[in-house]
Short mmCIF file of C-alpha atoms in Angstrom, two decimals:
data_model
loop_
_atom_site.label_atom_id
_atom_site.label_comp_id
_atom_site.label_asym_id
_atom_site.label_seq_id
_atom_site.Cartn_x
_atom_site.Cartn_y
_atom_site.Cartn_z
CA MET A 994 69.74 -33.50 -41.99
CA ILE A 995 66.64 -35.17 -40.58
CA ASN A 996 64.61 -37.62 -43.90
CA THR A 997 61.32 -38.17 -42.40
CA GLY A 998 59.58 -39.21 -45.49
CA GLY A 999 56.85 -36.51 -44.70
CA LYS A 1000 55.41 -38.89 -42.18
CA GLU A 1001 55.28 -36.69 -39.51
CA LYS A 1002 55.11 -33.52 -38.56
CA PHE A 1003 57.72 -30.86 -38.00
CA ILE A 1004 57.04 -30.00 -34.36
CA GLU A 1005 57.27 -33.84 -33.47
CA ILE A 1006 60.79 -33.99 -35.42
CA THR A 1007 63.88 -34.68 -32.45
CA LEU A 1008 65.95 -31.81 -33.54
CA LYS A 1009 69.69 -31.17 -32.56
CA GLU A 1010 68.89 -27.58 -32.14
CA LYS A 1011 65.32 -26.23 -30.94
CA MET A 1012 62.98 -24.22 -32.69
CA LEU A 1013 60.13 -24.04 -30.73
CA HIS A 1014 60.41 -20.42 -29.58
CA ASN A 1015 57.80 -17.63 -30.02
CA LEU A 1016 55.34 -19.88 -31.55
CA ASP A 1017 52.76 -16.86 -31.04
CA ASN A 1018 54.51 -14.45 -32.92
CA ASN A 1019 55.07 -15.10 -36.50
CA GLU A 1020 57.25 -12.14 -37.08
CA LEU A 1021 59.91 -14.09 -34.20
CA CYS A 1022 59.08 -17.73 -34.59
CA GLU A 1023 61.66 -19.18 -37.37
CA HIS A 1024 59.77 -21.04 -40.28
CA VAL A 1025 60.18 -24.42 -42.26
CA VAL A 1026 60.64 -24.58 -45.98
CA LEU A 1027 60.02 -26.81 -48.69
CA VAL A 1028 62.56 -26.97 -51.28
CA LYS A 1029 62.18 -28.81 -54.55
CA TRP A 1030 65.72 -29.03 -56.07
CA ILE A 1031 65.80 -29.14 -59.75
CA LYS A 1032 69.84 -28.71 -60.28
CA ASP A 1033 72.82 -28.48 -58.01
CA VAL A 1034 76.33 -28.35 -58.73
CA SER A 1035 79.63 -28.52 -56.47
CA LYS A 1036 80.60 -25.73 -54.47
CA GLU A 1037 83.69 -25.49 -57.16
CA ASN A 1038 80.89 -24.55 -59.82
CA ALA A 1039 78.80 -22.28 -58.59
CA PHE A 1040 77.62 -19.93 -60.35
CA TRP A 1041 78.20 -16.11 -59.87
CA THR A 1042 78.28 -13.32 -62.03
CA LYS A 1043 78.02 -9.37 -61.45
CA GLY A 1044 75.01 -7.40 -60.45
CA LEU A 1045 72.92 -10.73 -58.97
CA LYS A 1046 71.39 -10.52 -56.09
CA ALA A 1047 71.33 -12.16 -53.78
CA ASN A 1048 70.69 -12.80 -49.69
CA GLN A 1049 72.07 -14.16 -46.75
CA ASN A 1050 68.46 -15.64 -45.68
CA ASN A 1051 68.69 -19.71 -45.30
CA ALA A 1052 65.92 -19.27 -47.66
CA TYR A 1053 65.01 -16.06 -50.11
CA LYS A 1054 62.56 -15.58 -53.19
CA LEU A 1055 64.68 -14.44 -56.65
CA ARG A 1056 62.29 -11.15 -57.60
CA SER A 1057 65.20 -9.64 -59.41
CA GLN A 1058 64.40 -10.80 -63.63
CA TYR A 1059 67.90 -10.19 -64.52
CA THR A 1060 69.55 -12.81 -61.54
CA ILE A 1061 65.90 -15.02 -62.62
CA GLU A 1062 67.05 -15.07 -66.21
CA LYS A 1063 71.25 -15.77 -65.41
CA ALA A 1064 70.69 -18.25 -62.97
CA LEU A 1065 68.21 -20.20 -65.51
CA ASN A 1066 70.23 -19.92 -68.31
CA TYR A 1067 73.57 -21.42 -66.13
CA PHE A 1068 71.67 -24.38 -64.67
CA GLY A 1069 70.00 -25.22 -68.07
CA ILE A 1070 66.33 -24.72 -66.82
CA GLU A 1071 63.47 -23.38 -68.63
CA GLU A 1072 60.64 -20.95 -67.03
CA ASP A 1073 57.43 -22.11 -66.13
#
């Protein structure tokens, strides 16, 4: 992980692997997603229960209300 303190453009950061391909194709190029971590737990305390929706992508917007409610409850977070 590289922490630049938000002072550099992503395209200017020296990366271990190149991501700068297909820049002219929004479907094929890679995207960077800013994440604001509110809570985290150790791998041993990871949360899972039958019926949760999941995705193997690095970034995934939760849309399943059941999954959202279960995750918020587990982490003790109130929905905005």
